[in-house]
XYZ file of C-alpha atoms in Angstrom:
442
model
C -6.281 31.186 -84.009
C -4.623 33.457 -81.511
C -7.948 33.749 -79.708
C -8.217 29.998 -79.381
C -4.680 29.790 -78.070
C -5.377 32.467 -75.500
C -8.566 30.697 -74.436
C -6.666 27.446 -74.004
C -4.045 29.174 -71.919
C -6.730 30.752 -69.730
C -8.406 27.380 -69.220
C -5.102 25.733 -68.343
C -4.292 28.486 -65.870
C -7.766 28.247 -64.361
C -7.473 24.498 -63.974
C -4.062 24.847 -62.391
C -5.410 27.535 -60.106
C -8.345 25.413 -59.010
C -6.038 22.450 -58.465
C -3.730 24.664 -56.456
C -6.599 25.916 -54.326
C -7.870 22.385 -53.800
C -4.387 21.298 -52.810
C -4.175 24.140 -50.326
C -7.586 23.301 -48.921
C -6.660 19.642 -48.602
C -3.257 20.391 -47.146
C -4.767 22.755 -44.589
C -7.379 20.220 -43.571
C -10.270 22.448 -44.535
C -12.052 19.696 -46.393
C -11.351 17.235 -43.569
C -12.787 19.638 -41.029
C -15.786 20.365 -43.248
C -16.487 16.655 -43.600
C -16.028 16.158 -39.853
C -18.432 18.982 -39.062
C -21.079 17.435 -41.285
C -20.646 14.033 -39.654
C -20.700 15.569 -36.175
C -23.807 17.594 -36.925
C -25.639 14.454 -37.994
C -24.286 12.547 -34.983
C -25.327 15.343 -32.614
C -28.888 15.178 -33.911
C -29.004 11.423 -33.368
C -27.459 11.695 -29.906
C -30.025 14.312 -28.919
C -32.709 11.735 -29.805
C -30.746 9.108 -27.809
C -30.075 7.083 -30.941
C -26.608 6.480 -29.622
C -25.696 3.408 -31.619
C -25.793 5.392 -34.883
C -24.354 8.545 -33.346
C -21.339 6.593 -32.082
C -20.585 5.246 -35.562
C -20.721 8.751 -37.028
C -18.457 10.209 -34.343
C -15.985 7.373 -34.898
C -16.123 7.984 -38.655
C -15.378 11.651 -38.015
C -12.393 10.648 -35.915
C -10.963 8.493 -38.683
C -8.907 11.546 -39.698
C -7.066 13.655 -37.155
C -7.674 17.397 -37.030
C -8.020 20.287 -34.622
C -11.561 19.011 -33.963
C -10.363 15.618 -32.672
C -10.447 16.494 -28.968
C -13.926 18.039 -29.271
C -15.302 15.053 -31.182
C -13.816 12.625 -28.647
C -15.635 14.481 -25.877
C -18.932 14.105 -27.754
C -18.208 10.432 -28.350
C -17.636 9.950 -24.625
C -21.066 11.406 -23.871
C -22.668 8.977 -26.329
C -20.732 6.051 -24.834
C -22.200 7.000 -21.472
C -25.704 7.298 -22.899
C -25.321 3.954 -24.614
C -23.922 2.511 -21.343
C -20.819 1.293 -23.128
C -18.453 2.178 -20.298
C -15.813 -0.246 -21.487
C -15.348 1.845 -24.639
C -15.655 5.003 -22.546
C -12.752 3.963 -20.326
C -10.555 3.000 -23.270
C -11.065 6.426 -24.807
C -10.358 8.180 -21.489
C -7.125 6.204 -21.187
C -6.250 7.400 -24.698
C -7.060 11.003 -23.784
C -5.040 10.646 -20.597
C -1.950 9.797 -22.651
C -2.653 12.765 -24.920
C -3.191 15.051 -21.934
C -6.731 16.010 -22.985
C -8.865 14.106 -20.456
C -11.012 16.205 -18.106
C -11.591 15.924 -14.380
C -15.052 14.439 -14.922
C -13.726 11.878 -17.391
C -11.041 10.720 -14.961
C -13.635 10.396 -12.214
C -16.110 8.442 -14.380
C -13.450 6.038 -15.652
C -11.999 5.467 -12.162
C -15.489 4.850 -10.757
C -16.070 2.256 -13.479
C -12.826 0.495 -12.542
C -13.719 0.637 -8.842
C -17.167 -0.885 -9.401
C -15.441 -3.829 -11.023
C -12.844 -4.119 -8.265
C -10.058 -3.092 -10.641
C -8.445 -1.097 -7.869
C -4.983 -0.828 -9.345
C -6.338 0.605 -12.609
C -8.582 3.041 -10.746
C -5.775 4.296 -8.511
C -3.300 4.608 -11.384
C -5.748 6.607 -13.499
C -6.710 8.886 -10.619
C -3.076 9.598 -9.830
C -2.530 10.558 -13.462
C -5.603 12.773 -13.375
C -4.442 14.512 -10.198
C -1.010 15.120 -11.694
C -2.416 16.582 -14.922
C -5.382 18.542 -13.567
C -4.396 19.294 -9.972
C -7.957 18.357 -9.006
C -8.736 18.172 -5.285
C -11.970 16.437 -6.250
C -9.971 13.573 -7.774
C -7.591 13.556 -4.797
C -10.512 13.173 -2.394
C -11.972 10.368 -4.494
C -8.601 8.604 -4.593
C -8.470 8.716 -0.806
C -11.981 7.290 -0.666
C -11.372 4.242 -2.867
C -7.709 3.333 -2.591
C -8.117 1.170 0.536
C -10.834 -1.404 -0.229
C -10.728 -4.218 2.304
C -12.580 -7.243 3.569
C -12.895 -8.478 7.143
C -13.074 -12.149 8.037
C -13.961 -13.124 11.585
C -11.937 -16.161 12.646
C -12.254 -18.687 15.471
C -8.885 -17.707 16.933
C -8.209 -15.694 20.070
C -4.836 -14.424 18.900
C -3.001 -14.178 15.575
C 0.583 -12.958 15.470
C 1.564 -10.410 12.802
C 3.955 -11.720 10.208
C 5.900 -10.175 7.343
C 4.971 -13.291 5.311
C 1.265 -13.983 5.599
C 1.471 -17.460 4.107
C 2.118 -18.789 7.633
C 0.735 -16.910 10.643
C 0.900 -18.267 14.184
C -2.595 -18.446 15.713
C -3.996 -19.456 19.121
C -7.376 -21.199 19.344
C -7.707 -20.886 23.117
C -5.988 -24.207 23.811
C -3.119 -24.688 21.383
C -1.140 -22.808 18.749
C -1.043 -23.630 15.051
C -0.564 -21.822 11.756
C -3.022 -20.305 9.298
C -2.710 -18.701 5.874
C -3.690 -15.200 4.803
C -7.270 -16.288 4.258
C -7.613 -17.646 7.792
C -7.498 -21.346 6.840
C -5.478 -23.831 8.894
C -2.173 -24.857 7.324
C -0.482 -26.546 10.316
C -2.309 -28.415 13.079
C -3.007 -26.732 16.401
C -0.722 -28.893 18.517
C 1.820 -26.447 19.921
C 2.092 -24.898 23.382
C 3.742 -21.811 21.853
C 4.682 -20.651 18.372
C 6.649 -17.833 16.740
C 6.089 -16.229 13.336
C 8.194 -17.639 10.514
C 11.436 -15.824 9.792
C 12.713 -14.897 6.350
C 14.765 -18.114 6.302
C 11.587 -20.194 6.290
C 11.816 -21.450 9.884
C 9.700 -20.932 13.010
C 10.117 -22.099 16.605
C 7.390 -23.978 18.472
C 7.230 -25.755 21.805
C 5.646 -29.039 22.817
C 5.707 -30.286 26.423
C 8.537 -27.937 27.401
C 10.777 -28.604 24.414
C 11.450 -26.078 21.661
C 11.630 -27.218 18.037
C 12.731 -25.414 14.896
C 10.222 -26.348 12.185
C 10.093 -26.035 8.404
C 7.217 -24.457 6.510
C 5.474 -27.844 6.284
C 5.747 -28.399 10.055
C 8.578 -30.930 9.930
C 10.988 -30.751 12.863
C 14.418 -29.494 11.812
C 16.113 -29.023 15.186
C 15.276 -29.784 18.806
C 16.298 -28.067 22.041
C 15.899 -31.265 24.037
C 18.813 -30.879 26.447
C 21.023 -33.406 24.630
C 23.879 -30.980 24.013
C 22.926 -27.761 25.780
C 20.771 -26.708 28.678
C 17.197 -26.171 27.572
C 16.067 -22.694 26.677
C 13.625 -20.955 28.969
C 12.276 -18.474 26.413
C 12.276 -17.767 22.684
C 11.539 -14.246 21.498
C 11.279 -15.240 17.864
C 13.201 -15.883 14.682
C 15.167 -13.055 13.086
C 16.405 -13.956 9.622
C 18.413 -17.131 10.072
C 18.795 -16.780 13.838
C 16.744 -17.753 16.851
C 16.533 -15.134 19.572
C 16.476 -17.277 22.684
C 17.154 -17.235 26.416
C 19.403 -19.841 27.974
C 20.178 -19.293 31.625
C 19.741 -15.643 32.524
C 20.480 -14.003 29.172
C 19.328 -13.828 25.567
C 21.554 -14.446 22.563
C 21.636 -15.709 18.977
C 21.253 -19.398 18.135
C 21.103 -21.471 14.965
C 18.283 -23.860 14.051
C 19.953 -26.652 16.067
C 19.770 -24.306 19.072
C 23.561 -24.062 19.120
C 24.997 -20.664 20.146
C 26.148 -18.436 17.295
C 27.739 -15.629 19.318
C 28.498 -16.729 22.852
C 30.218 -13.436 23.689
C 27.006 -11.537 22.976
C 24.638 -12.007 25.889
C 21.816 -9.592 26.651
C 19.080 -8.995 29.191
C 16.712 -8.294 26.315
C 16.959 -7.881 22.548
C 15.015 -6.991 19.443
C 15.097 -8.655 16.068
C 17.650 -7.534 13.513
C 16.300 -5.193 10.838
C 17.927 -2.577 8.611
C 21.291 -4.086 9.567
C 20.978 -3.324 13.288
C 19.276 -4.480 16.495
C 18.479 -3.015 19.906
C 19.935 -4.853 22.909
C 19.751 -4.332 26.671
C 22.212 -4.834 29.520
C 22.052 -3.659 33.109
C 18.775 -1.857 32.577
C 20.094 0.234 29.666
C 19.698 -0.199 25.920
C 22.178 0.077 23.085
C 22.259 -0.541 19.336
C 24.504 -3.047 17.565
C 25.098 -3.929 13.923
C 24.494 -7.397 12.514
C 28.226 -7.957 12.827
C 28.040 -7.255 16.570
C 29.787 -3.888 16.291
C 28.436 -1.322 18.745
C 26.581 1.599 17.200
C 25.205 3.131 20.407
C 26.577 2.132 23.787
C 24.307 1.175 26.691
C 23.069 4.677 27.449
C 19.439 4.534 26.319
C 16.593 4.224 28.810
C 14.326 2.358 26.408
C 13.845 1.408 22.769
C 10.419 0.867 21.164
C 9.854 -2.521 19.484
C 7.309 -2.999 16.718
C 4.742 -5.722 16.010
C 7.340 -7.844 14.187
C 9.736 -7.727 17.147
C 12.123 -5.205 15.569
C 13.247 -1.803 16.799
C 14.102 -0.517 13.327
C 12.001 -0.159 10.190
C 12.598 2.195 7.289
C 16.072 2.859 8.792
C 14.493 4.579 11.795
C 13.861 3.736 15.464
C 12.396 5.502 18.492
C 14.677 5.599 21.555
C 14.298 7.093 25.028
C 17.010 9.183 26.611
C 16.842 11.563 29.590
C 13.118 10.959 29.937
C 12.192 11.833 26.337
C 11.762 9.895 23.112
C 13.772 10.733 19.974
C 13.832 9.534 16.370
C 17.206 8.058 15.362
C 18.752 6.512 12.259
C 20.733 3.269 11.957
C 23.909 5.058 13.079
C 22.193 6.163 16.271
C 22.091 9.805 15.195
C 19.067 11.894 16.097
C 17.142 12.659 12.945
C 15.724 15.799 14.562
C 15.916 17.425 17.976
C 12.155 17.114 18.468
C 11.313 15.019 21.514
C 8.158 13.223 22.588
C 6.559 12.088 25.835
C 5.914 8.632 24.370
C 6.381 6.848 21.050
C 5.775 3.628 19.152
C 8.353 1.900 16.986
C 8.224 2.382 13.206
C 6.459 -0.446 11.383
C 7.622 0.589 7.891
C 8.987 3.710 6.213
C 5.617 5.362 6.895
C 4.434 7.705 9.631
C 5.479 7.023 13.238
C 3.138 7.322 16.246
C 4.208 9.764 18.989
C 2.490 11.265 22.043
C 2.596 14.594 23.839
C 2.635 15.267 27.581
C -1.183 15.105 27.774
C -1.212 11.540 26.434
C -2.656 12.481 23.048
C -1.203 10.712 20.031
C -0.327 11.931 16.557
C 2.199 11.144 13.834
C 5.575 12.294 12.513
C 7.269 11.408 9.232
C 10.680 9.749 9.017
C 12.365 13.172 9.141
C 10.672 14.055 12.406
C 8.120 16.487 10.958
C 4.655 16.521 12.541
C 2.197 15.334 9.889
C -0.916 14.457 11.936
C -1.536 16.530 15.063
C -1.988 15.023 18.527
C -5.637 13.990 18.740
C -5.996 10.248 19.460
C -6.097 8.443 22.797
C -3.710 5.825 21.343
C -2.099 5.053 18.001
C 0.276 2.682 16.226
C 2.723 3.479 13.480
C 1.762 3.299 9.812
C 2.306 0.364 7.514
C 0.807 -0.201 4.050
C -0.215 3.498 4.205
C -2.634 2.952 7.106
C -2.280 3.626 10.823
C -4.256 2.055 13.672
C -5.807 4.657 15.985
C -8.040 4.722 19.048
C -10.275 7.744 19.556
C -12.102 6.696 22.732
C -12.596 3.008 23.432
C -12.228 1.268 20.080
C -9.649 1.008 17.311
C -9.838 1.716 13.602
C -7.485 2.728 10.792
C -6.757 6.112 9.220
C -5.036 7.082 5.978
C -2.036 9.362 5.628
C -4.498 12.204 5.071
C -6.045 11.456 8.475
C -9.269 10.073 6.993
C -10.951 7.184 8.817
C -10.738 4.271 6.382
C -11.730 1.343 8.610
C -14.189 2.345 11.295
C -13.347 2.064 14.980
C -15.044 -1.246 15.745
C -12.205 -3.219 17.337
C -10.855 -3.747 20.860
C -7.337 -3.671 19.447
C -5.797 -3.392 16.000
C -2.390 -4.439 14.717
C -0.514 -2.772 11.857
C -0.952 -4.022 8.301
C 1.883 -6.092 6.887
C 1.823 -7.313 3.301
C -1.810 -6.213 3.081
C -3.117 -8.080 6.155
C -3.822 -6.911 9.713
C -5.203 -8.593 12.818
C -7.995 -6.795 14.697
C -9.323 -7.976 18.066
C -13.007 -8.507 18.643
C -14.555 -9.462 21.980
C -14.159 -13.224 21.587
C -12.048 -13.617 18.468
C -9.723 -11.995 15.959
C -10.710 -10.670 12.542
C -8.335 -10.759 9.613
C -8.479 -7.511 7.657
C -7.259 -7.864 4.091
C -6.614 -4.935 1.772
C -7.899 -5.756 -1.689
C -5.482 -3.206 -3.108
C -2.349 -1.800 -1.524
C 1.011 -0.399 -2.510
C 4.264 -1.492 -0.976
């Protein structure tokens, strides 16, 4: 009887021991890993025979439970997705591995290339940036530079197109009259004007017909007329800055409203820029100064010159290029020199990007907004960066480079304007081409 009891106790202990061992094995994932290895082995054999459809199912079954083998199995699954040409699933898994921090350089490249082939530029750029951050790969950085500026060029029938911050209405000249076109180059307002300005942020532009200036709405309706009824007619209009017309009446320029009535009669200038960043450049007696929007003087009339950009403004990105004592300097909106570096020549900033400057030999390069040299003097001409691209001229023709000094748009143009809101105007022999970035960052 005692023997039977002892035997029963031994059996119970053995069962408990086995259960305990099984629990340990399960808790440690040993059985999971063993099962995964078996599934992976079978999947590997199928993948080697290019029977990807079955291999993929087995890899996915193995991934149903997470373990230390998960990353390795995912990598094998990615190879089978490629073999099976299921790049949609490949990309989804790479995105998942990106979040987990396990994606490889090659995986980032393959997924970004897939996005690029389908013109999903934003997705490609975002993924590459993540890959560069996590892997430090120069290979990915070079590829990002290669694909991040896709563009299309459309040759138009126009001889001139004026840059505009809002590309929904761009003033264009057809060789006889001015009109307005949209960002795609299609006519939006008839070509009936003798002159035309870009639209300002207030939604108005100024055009002239038979010697009379008119303020027009976005649909072309006349809003105000400078017809001599109340004031002498203007002799020139520089453009529209915000809600103000920059016009010349008599011998000087000043600010006017959309009825061509003076806004600030005490402020009369020989020349003036548009207001941007809260300030404007103005000229009197052959010298330039800087004033705030309120009219308060920031820099008195001591400057020899101030560069003005393609939008008619001296300032962009809170910086301007001014000339004093024969040299050009970078200044902020308070008129303070950002650095003591000086330049033989300079172009106005177009954005908060790199600024074109020249040395005494006439070669052009670029500085950043702190005055640091970022692209050495090497071009025969250049214009400041906007939308991360800068127009440059090596010998006789213009093209566009990136911030890494890589030629993005080949030098095929007689002239090239800066990009604004993803669109630039480039001059051909008999017409202007509209260059449109398919992807760009503000």
